[in-house]
CSV table of C-alpha atoms and ligand atoms in Angstrom, one decimal:
chain,number,residue,atom,x,y,z
A,1174,MET,CA,-25.1,2.4,18.7
A,1175,SER,CA,-26.1,2.4,15.0
A,1176,TYR,CA,-23.5,3.1,11.7
A,1177,ASP,CA,-25.3,6.7,10.9
A,1178,CYS,CA,-23.3,7.8,8.7
A,1179,ASN,CA,-21.9,6.3,5.2
A,1180,ILE,CA,-18.9,6.6,3.2
A,1181,ASP,CA,-20.7,6.4,-0.4
A,1182,ILE,CA,-18.7,6.8,-3.6
A,1183,ALA,CA,-18.6,10.4,-3.9
A,1184,ALA,CA,-17.3,10.9,-0.3
A,1185,TYR,CA,-14.8,8.3,-1.1
A,1186,ALA,CA,-14.0,10.0,-4.3
A,1187,ASN,CA,-13.6,13.0,-2.6
A,1188,ALA,CA,-11.1,11.4,0.4
A,1189,ILE,CA,-8.8,10.1,-2.7
A,1190,GLY,CA,-9.1,13.4,-4.4
A,1191,THR,CA,-10.8,12.5,-7.1
A,1192,THR,CA,-14.3,12.5,-8.3
A,1193,TYR,CA,-17.7,10.6,-8.9
A,1194,GLU,CA,-17.3,10.8,-12.2
A,1195,THR,CA,-13.6,10.3,-12.8
A,1196,LEU,CA,-13.8,7.3,-10.6
A,1197,PRO,CA,-13.4,3.6,-12.8
A,1198,GLU,CA,-16.5,1.9,-12.8
A,1199,VAL,CA,-14.4,-0.9,-11.2
A,1200,SER,CA,-13.7,1.1,-8.3
A,1201,LYS,CA,-17.4,1.9,-7.9
A,1202,LYS,CA,-18.3,-1.7,-8.2
A,1203,VAL,CA,-16.1,-2.8,-5.4
A,1204,LEU,CA,-17.6,0.4,-3.0
A,1205,ALA,CA,-20.7,-0.6,-4.3
A,1206,ASN,CA,-20.2,-4.5,-2.8
A,1207,ILE,CA,-19.2,-3.3,0.8
A,1208,LYS,CA,-20.6,-2.1,3.8
A,1209,THR,CA,-19.3,1.2,4.2
A,1210,GLY,CA,-21.5,2.3,7.3
A,1211,TYR,CA,-19.7,3.8,10.1
A,1212,ARG,CA,-20.3,6.2,13.4
A,1213,LEU,CA,-18.1,8.7,15.0
A,1214,LEU,CA,-16.6,7.8,18.3
A,1215,SER,CA,-17.7,9.3,21.7
A,1216,ILE,CA,-15.3,11.2,23.6
A,1217,GLU,CA,-14.7,8.6,26.0
A,1218,GLU,CA,-13.8,6.3,23.0
A,1219,ARG,CA,-11.6,8.7,21.2
A,1220,ASP,CA,-9.5,9.0,24.5
A,1221,ALA,CA,-9.4,5.8,24.7
A,1222,HIS,CA,-8.2,5.4,21.2
A,1223,ILE,CA,-5.3,7.9,21.5
A,1224,MET,CA,-4.2,6.3,25.0
A,1225,ALA,CA,-4.0,2.9,23.0
A,1226,ILE,CA,-2.1,4.4,20.3
A,1227,LEU,CA,0.3,6.3,22.6
A,1228,LYS,CA,0.8,2.6,24.7
A,1229,ARG,CA,2.0,1.2,21.1
A,1230,LEU,CA,4.1,4.0,20.4
A,1231,GLU,CA,6.5,3.1,24.0
A,1232,GLU,CA,6.2,-0.8,22.9
A,1233,PRO,CA,9.7,-2.0,22.3
A,1234,GLN,CA,8.7,-4.1,19.1
A,1235,ILE,CA,7.4,-1.3,17.5
A,1236,SER,CA,10.9,-0.8,15.4
A,1237,ARG,CA,12.5,-3.6,14.0
A,1238,SER,CA,15.7,-4.5,12.7
A,1239,THR,CA,16.4,-5.5,9.2
A,1240,GLU,CA,16.9,-9.0,9.8
A,1241,GLU,CA,13.4,-9.3,12.0
A,1242,ASN,CA,11.8,-7.7,9.3
A,1243,LEU,CA,12.7,-10.1,6.6
A,1244,ALA,CA,12.5,-12.9,9.1
A,1245,ILE,CA,8.7,-11.5,9.9
A,1246,PHE,CA,7.8,-11.1,6.3
A,1247,GLU,CA,9.5,-15.0,5.3
A,1248,ARG,CA,7.4,-16.5,8.3
A,1249,GLY,CA,4.1,-14.9,7.3
A,1250,TRP,CA,4.3,-15.4,3.7
A,1251,SER,CA,5.2,-19.3,4.2
A,1252,GLU,CA,1.9,-19.5,6.1
A,1253,ASN,CA,0.3,-18.0,2.8
A,1254,LEU,CA,1.9,-20.1,0.9
A,1255,ALA,CA,1.0,-23.3,3.0
A,1256,LEU,CA,-3.0,-21.8,2.6
A,1257,CYS,CA,-2.6,-21.6,-1.0
A,1258,ARG,CA,-1.6,-25.1,-1.7
A,1259,THR,CA,-4.1,-26.5,0.7
A,1260,GLN,CA,-7.2,-24.3,-0.1
A,1261,GLY,CA,-6.1,-22.8,-3.4
A,1262,VAL,CA,-5.3,-19.5,-4.6
A,1263,SER,CA,-8.0,-16.6,-3.8
A,1264,LEU,CA,-8.0,-12.9,-2.4
A,1265,ASP,CA,-8.7,-15.0,1.1
A,1266,SER,CA,-5.6,-16.9,1.0
A,1267,LEU,CA,-3.3,-14.4,-0.4
A,1268,ARG,CA,-4.9,-12.0,2.0
A,1269,PRO,CA,-1.5,-10.8,4.9
A,1270,LYS,CA,-2.0,-12.4,8.3
A,1271,TYR,CA,-1.3,-8.5,9.6
A,1272,VAL,CA,-4.7,-7.3,7.7
A,1273,LYS,CA,-6.5,-7.7,11.0
A,1274,PRO,CA,-10.5,-6.5,11.5
A,1275,ASN,CA,-10.6,-2.9,12.4
A,1276,SER,CA,-12.7,-1.7,15.2
A,1277,ILE,CA,-11.4,2.2,14.7
A,1278,MET,CA,-10.0,3.4,11.6
A,1279,ARG,CA,-8.9,6.5,10.1
A,1280,PHE,CA,-11.1,8.4,7.6
A,1281,ALA,CA,-11.2,12.0,5.8
A,1282,GLY,CA,-9.5,13.5,9.4
A,1283,LYS,CA,-11.4,11.6,11.8
A,1284,PHE,CA,-11.3,8.3,13.8
A,1285,ILE,CA,-14.5,6.5,13.3
A,1286,VAL,CA,-16.1,3.0,14.3
A,1287,PRO,CA,-16.7,1.0,10.6
A,1288,GLU,CA,-19.7,-1.5,10.3
A,1289,ASN,CA,-17.2,-3.3,7.9
A,1290,PRO,CA,-14.0,-4.3,10.3
A,1291,PHE,CA,-11.9,-4.7,6.6
A,1292,LEU,CA,-13.3,-1.3,5.4
A,1293,PHE,CA,-9.6,-0.1,5.1
A,1294,ASP,CA,-8.2,-3.3,3.2
A,1295,ASP,CA,-11.4,-3.0,1.2
A,1296,LEU,CA,-10.9,0.6,0.1
A,1297,CYS,CA,-7.2,0.3,-0.4
A,1298,THR,CA,-8.9,-2.5,-3.1
A,1299,ALA,CA,-11.3,0.1,-4.7
A,1300,THR,CA,-8.3,2.4,-5.0
A,1301,LEU,CA,-5.9,0.4,-6.2
A,1302,ASN,CA,-8.4,-0.8,-9.0
A,1303,SER,CA,-8.5,3.0,-9.7
A,1304,LEU,CA,-5.1,3.4,-10.3
A,1305,PHE,CA,-4.4,0.1,-12.4
A,1306,THR,CA,-7.2,0.9,-14.6
A,1307,ARG,CA,-6.2,4.6,-15.1
A,1308,TYR,CA,-2.4,3.7,-15.3
A,1309,PHE,CA,-1.7,0.4,-16.5
A,1310,THR,CA,-4.3,-0.3,-19.4
A,1311,ASP,CA,-1.6,0.4,-22.3
A,1312,ALA,CA,1.3,-1.7,-20.2
A,1313,ALA,CA,2.8,-5.1,-21.6
A,1314,ALA,CA,4.7,-5.6,-18.6
A,1315,VAL,CA,3.8,-4.8,-14.8
A,1316,TYR,CA,6.2,-5.0,-12.0
A,1317,GLU,CA,5.2,-5.1,-8.3
A,1318,PHE,CA,8.1,-4.7,-6.0
A,1319,GLY,CA,7.9,-5.8,-2.4
A,1320,CYS,CA,5.2,-8.1,-3.8
A,1321,GLY,CA,4.4,-10.4,-0.9
A,1322,THR,CA,2.0,-13.0,-1.5
A,1323,GLY,CA,1.3,-11.0,-5.1
A,1324,ARG,CA,-2.4,-10.7,-3.9
A,1325,TYR,CA,-2.7,-7.3,-6.1
A,1326,LEU,CA,-0.9,-9.1,-8.7
A,1327,TYR,CA,-3.4,-11.8,-8.9
A,1328,MET,CA,-6.1,-8.8,-8.5
A,1329,LEU,CA,-4.7,-6.9,-11.7
A,1330,GLY,CA,-4.1,-10.3,-13.5
A,1331,ASN,CA,-8.1,-10.8,-13.4
A,1332,LEU,CA,-8.7,-6.9,-14.0
A,1333,LEU,CA,-6.5,-6.4,-17.0
A,1334,PRO,CA,-5.7,-9.5,-18.4
A,1335,ARG,CA,-2.9,-10.5,-21.1
A,1336,ARG,CA,-0.2,-8.7,-19.8
A,1337,LYS,CA,3.2,-9.8,-18.2
A,1338,LEU,CA,3.3,-9.9,-14.6
A,1339,VAL,CA,6.7,-9.6,-12.2
A,1340,GLY,CA,6.5,-9.7,-8.7
A,1341,LEU,CA,9.8,-8.8,-6.6
A,1342,ASP,CA,10.5,-9.5,-2.8
A,1343,TRP,CA,13.2,-10.2,-0.6
A,1344,THR,CA,11.4,-13.3,0.9
A,1345,LYS,CA,11.8,-16.6,-0.6
A,1346,ALA,CA,8.2,-17.4,0.2
A,1347,SER,CA,6.9,-14.8,-1.9
A,1348,GLY,CA,8.4,-16.0,-5.3
A,1349,GLU,CA,7.1,-19.8,-4.3
A,1350,ILE,CA,3.5,-18.3,-4.0
A,1351,LEU,CA,3.7,-16.3,-7.4
A,1352,LYS,CA,4.6,-19.9,-9.0
A,1353,VAL,CA,1.4,-21.8,-7.2
A,1354,ILE,CA,-0.7,-18.6,-8.4
A,1355,ALA,CA,0.9,-19.0,-11.9
A,1356,GLU,CA,0.2,-23.0,-11.7
A,1357,GLN,CA,-3.3,-22.9,-10.5
A,1358,THR,CA,-4.8,-20.2,-12.5
A,1359,GLY,CA,-2.8,-19.3,-15.3
A,1360,LEU,CA,-2.0,-16.0,-15.2
A,1361,PRO,CA,1.3,-14.9,-16.7
A,1362,ILE,CA,3.2,-13.9,-13.4
A,1363,GLU,CA,6.4,-14.7,-12.3
A,1364,GLY,CA,8.3,-13.7,-9.7
A,1365,ALA,CA,12.3,-13.2,-8.6
A,1366,ARG,CA,13.8,-12.1,-5.5
A,1367,PHE,CA,15.1,-8.6,-5.2
A,1368,ASP,CA,16.1,-6.4,-2.1
A,1369,MET,CA,15.0,-3.0,-2.8
A,1370,LEU,CA,18.0,-2.0,-0.4
A,1371,SER,CA,20.3,-3.3,-2.5
A,1372,PRO,CA,19.0,-4.1,-5.8
A,1373,GLY,CA,21.7,-5.0,-8.0
A,1374,ASP,CA,21.7,-5.6,-11.6
A,1375,SER,CA,20.2,-9.2,-11.7
A,1376,VAL,CA,16.9,-8.1,-12.4
A,1377,LYS,CA,16.1,-6.2,-15.5
A,1378,VAL,CA,12.7,-4.3,-15.9
A,1379,ASP,CA,11.6,-4.3,-19.8
A,1380,PRO,CA,11.7,-0.8,-21.2
A,1381,GLY,CA,8.2,1.2,-21.1
A,1382,SER,CA,7.1,-1.5,-18.4
A,1383,ALA,CA,4.2,-0.2,-15.5
A,1384,ILE,CA,5.9,-0.5,-12.3
A,1385,TYR,CA,4.2,-0.4,-8.6
A,1386,THR,CA,4.6,-0.6,-5.1
A,1387,VAL,CA,2.0,-0.9,-2.4
A,1388,GLY,CA,3.0,-0.6,1.1
A,1389,ALA,CA,6.6,-1.7,0.3
A,1390,MET,CA,8.8,1.2,0.2
A,1391,GLU,CA,7.6,1.9,3.5
A,1392,GLN,CA,9.7,-0.5,5.0
A,1393,ILE,CA,12.8,1.2,3.7
A,1394,GLY,CA,12.6,4.4,5.5
A,1395,THR,CA,15.4,6.7,4.5
A,1396,ARG,CA,17.4,4.1,2.9
A,1397,PHE,CA,15.6,4.4,-0.7
A,1398,GLN,CA,18.1,6.3,-2.6
A,1399,ALA,CA,19.5,2.9,-4.2
A,1400,PHE,CA,15.9,1.7,-5.5
A,1401,LEU,CA,15.4,5.4,-6.8
A,1402,THR,CA,18.5,5.0,-8.8
A,1403,TYR,CA,17.2,1.8,-10.0
A,1404,LEU,CA,13.7,3.0,-10.8
A,1405,LEU,CA,15.4,5.4,-12.8
A,1406,GLU,CA,17.8,3.8,-14.8
A,1407,SER,CA,15.1,1.1,-15.3
A,1408,ARG,CA,13.2,4.0,-17.6
A,1409,PRO,CA,9.6,2.5,-16.8
A,1410,ALA,CA,6.5,4.5,-18.8
A,1411,ILE,CA,5.2,4.9,-15.1
A,1412,VAL,CA,5.6,4.5,-11.4
A,1413,VAL,CA,2.7,4.3,-9.1
A,1414,HIS,CA,3.2,3.8,-5.2
A,1415,HIS,CA,0.5,3.3,-3.3
A,1416,GLU,CA,2.5,4.1,0.4
A,1417,PRO,CA,2.2,5.8,3.9
A,1418,ILE,CA,4.1,9.5,2.7
A,1419,LEU,CA,5.3,11.4,5.8
A,1420,GLU,CA,5.5,14.2,4.1
A,1421,LEU,CA,1.8,14.5,3.4
A,1422,TYR,CA,0.7,14.8,7.3
A,1423,GLY,CA,-0.5,18.3,8.3
A,1424,GLU,CA,1.4,18.0,11.9
A,1425,PRO,CA,-0.2,20.9,13.5
A,1426,THR,CA,-3.3,18.9,14.6
A,1427,LEU,CA,-3.4,15.8,17.1
A,1428,TYR,CA,-4.8,13.5,14.6
A,1429,ASP,CA,-2.0,14.0,12.0
A,1430,TYR,CA,1.1,14.4,14.7
A,1431,LEU,CA,-0.1,11.1,16.2
A,1432,ALA,CA,0.1,9.5,12.4
A,1433,ALA,CA,3.5,11.3,11.7
A,1434,PHE,CA,4.7,10.1,15.6
A,1435,TYR,CA,3.5,6.5,14.3
A,1436,HIS,CA,5.4,6.9,11.0
A,1437,ARG,CA,8.5,7.7,12.4
A,1438,LYS,CA,8.5,5.5,15.3
A,1439,ARG,CA,8.3,2.5,12.4
A,1440,ASN,CA,11.0,3.9,10.1
A,1441,TYR,CA,8.6,4.2,7.6
A,1442,LEU,CA,9.4,5.6,4.2
A,1443,ASN,CA,10.8,9.3,4.9
A,1444,GLY,CA,12.2,11.8,2.6
A,1445,TYR,CA,10.9,10.2,-0.6
A,1446,LEU,CA,8.6,12.6,-1.6
A,1447,PRO,CA,11.1,15.6,-1.4
A,1448,ALA,CA,13.6,13.4,-3.4
A,1449,LEU,CA,11.3,13.1,-5.9
A,1450,GLN,CA,10.2,16.4,-6.0
A,1451,GLY,CA,14.1,17.4,-6.1
A,1452,LEU,CA,14.4,15.5,-9.3
A,1453,GLU,CA,11.5,17.1,-11.0
A,1454,ARG,CA,13.1,20.8,-10.1
A,1455,GLU,CA,15.9,18.9,-12.1
A,1456,ARG,CA,13.5,17.9,-14.9
A,1457,LYS,CA,14.6,14.3,-14.6
A,1458,ILE,CA,11.0,13.4,-14.0
A,1459,GLU,CA,7.6,14.2,-14.1
A,1460,ILE,CA,5.4,13.8,-11.0
A,1461,LEU,CA,1.9,13.4,-12.6
A,1462,GLU,CA,-0.3,12.6,-8.9
A,1463,VAL,CA,0.6,13.2,-5.2
A,1464,ARG,CA,-2.1,12.6,-3.1
A,1465,ARG,CA,-3.0,11.8,0.3
A,1466,GLY,CA,-5.3,8.9,0.6
A,1467,GLY,CA,-7.2,9.9,3.7
A,1468,TYR,CA,-7.8,7.2,5.3
A,1469,GLY,CA,-5.7,4.5,7.1
A,1470,ASP,CA,-5.8,1.8,9.5
A,1471,PRO,CA,-5.9,2.7,13.9
A,1472,PHE,CA,-2.7,4.1,13.5
A,1473,ASN,CA,-1.4,5.6,10.1
A,1474,GLU,CA,-2.3,6.0,6.8
A,1475,GLY,CA,-0.6,3.7,4.3
A,1476,SER,CA,-3.0,4.9,1.3
A,1477,SER,CA,-1.4,7.7,-0.2
A,1478,ILE,CA,-0.6,8.0,-3.8
A,1479,ILE,CA,2.6,9.2,-6.0
A,1480,VAL,CA,2.6,8.5,-9.9
A,1481,TRP,CA,5.7,9.7,-11.7
A,1482,ARG,CA,7.7,9.0,-15.0
A,1483,PRO,CA,11.1,9.4,-16.0
A,1484,LEU,CA,11.7,12.1,-18.6
B,1394,SAM,C1,3.6,-4.4,4.3
B,1394,SAM,S1,4.0,-5.8,2.9
B,1394,SAM,C2,3.0,-5.4,1.6
B,1394,SAM,C3,3.2,-6.5,0.6
B,1394,SAM,C4,2.3,-5.8,-0.5
B,1394,SAM,N1,2.7,-5.2,-1.3
B,1394,SAM,C5,0.9,-6.1,-0.4
B,1394,SAM,O1,0.5,-4.8,0.0
B,1394,SAM,O2,-0.1,-7.1,0.0
B,1394,SAM,C6,5.3,-5.5,2.4
B,1394,SAM,C7,6.4,-6.2,1.6
B,1394,SAM,O3,8.0,-5.6,1.3
B,1394,SAM,C8,8.6,-7.1,1.4
B,1394,SAM,N2,10.1,-6.3,1.5
B,1394,SAM,C9,10.2,-5.4,2.5
B,1394,SAM,N3,11.8,-5.0,2.9
B,1394,SAM,C10,12.0,-5.5,1.5
B,1394,SAM,C11,13.4,-4.9,1.1
B,1394,SAM,N4,14.5,-4.6,1.2
B,1394,SAM,N5,13.5,-5.6,-0.6
B,1394,SAM,C12,12.6,-6.1,-1.1
B,1394,SAM,N6,11.0,-6.4,-0.4
B,1394,SAM,C13,10.9,-6.1,0.8
B,1394,SAM,C14,8.1,-7.6,2.7
B,1394,SAM,O4,8.9,-8.9,2.0
B,1394,SAM,C15,6.9,-7.5,2.2
B,1394,SAM,O5,6.4,-8.3,1.1
C-alpha cells in the first residue's frame, strides 16, 4: 500500500501547537531530512491494533517495581556504554534499545502507518531542537534530569556549543557514558548520580541555569513532590519538560482513552500538571507553555510540553 499522506512541516508545527513561521530552522532541517510519509489504517488494521493494545494492558510486566525499573535501565545503559566504547559516540550508539521501529504510531488524533519506522523518535528530535533553541540559547549551564545515555545533551552540545552541560540519572552506567562522551568529543559534559524520588542536597544547580526532562519524570508517577520541591529550591531560569502528561488527554474519545489507560497502567506521571497549576495560582511559578505533543508511539504520547519558571 502506498503512503498517500505526508506530515509536512506546517502540519507538524500545527500538531505541536506552533506555526510554520515560528518553528526554528533547525527543526525544519530535521524534518526536511526524514521520510514523513504515512497512510491511515484500514478498519481491520485498526481493530487489530486496538486488540494488541488491550492485550498489552493485560500483561503482568506492564507495571514494574522501583527496583525492577532501576535494574532494567542500568542494564540498558550498560549496553549503550559498551557500544560507545567499541563503536564511538554517535546518535546511533546513544540511542536507547527501547526505541524500536514502529509499524504503527499516533499522530494528530489518528493511528497511522509511518513510512519511516523511527518517525516518532525523529519528531521528538525536531521538537527538542525547537525547545532547546527557543529556551536555552542564553543559558550558561543546562541540566538534564533522568538523562539516560545523554543523547539529548550530546545533541544540545552540538546545537548550542560552549555551555556547561550536566546529566543526572539514578543509574551508574549513565554517568559512565557521559564521561565517554566528554572524552571522545571534548564537549563540556559532566554527570552525577541523582534520584528524583529522593533528591537530597548533593547536586547543586547553578542559579539561573536551564533544566529539562525528557521521558524521565514519567517514571516517577505520582511521587514527584520531592523533585518538584528540589526544582523550586534550585531557582532555575527555566524548566522544560517533554513528557507524557495524563491530564492533556481528552478521555471521551477511544483514541485518548486507550492512551490514558496505558499511561495509568504504566504508573506514568500523574498529577504533576495540576500541581504546577496550583503553584501558578499561588504566584510561585509562571507556566509559559502547556501543550499536547500530538504524536506518540503505538501506545501513548510521550511528547507533551510544559515550560515554567519560578517567580
Ligand atoms: C525513558 S528513559 C529517558 C532517558 C533520556 N531522557 C532520553 O530521553 O533518552 C528514563 C530515564 O529516567 C531515569 N530514571 C528513572 N527513574 C529515575 C529516578 N528516580 N531518578 C533519576 N533517574 C531516573 C532512567 O534511568 C532513564 O535514564
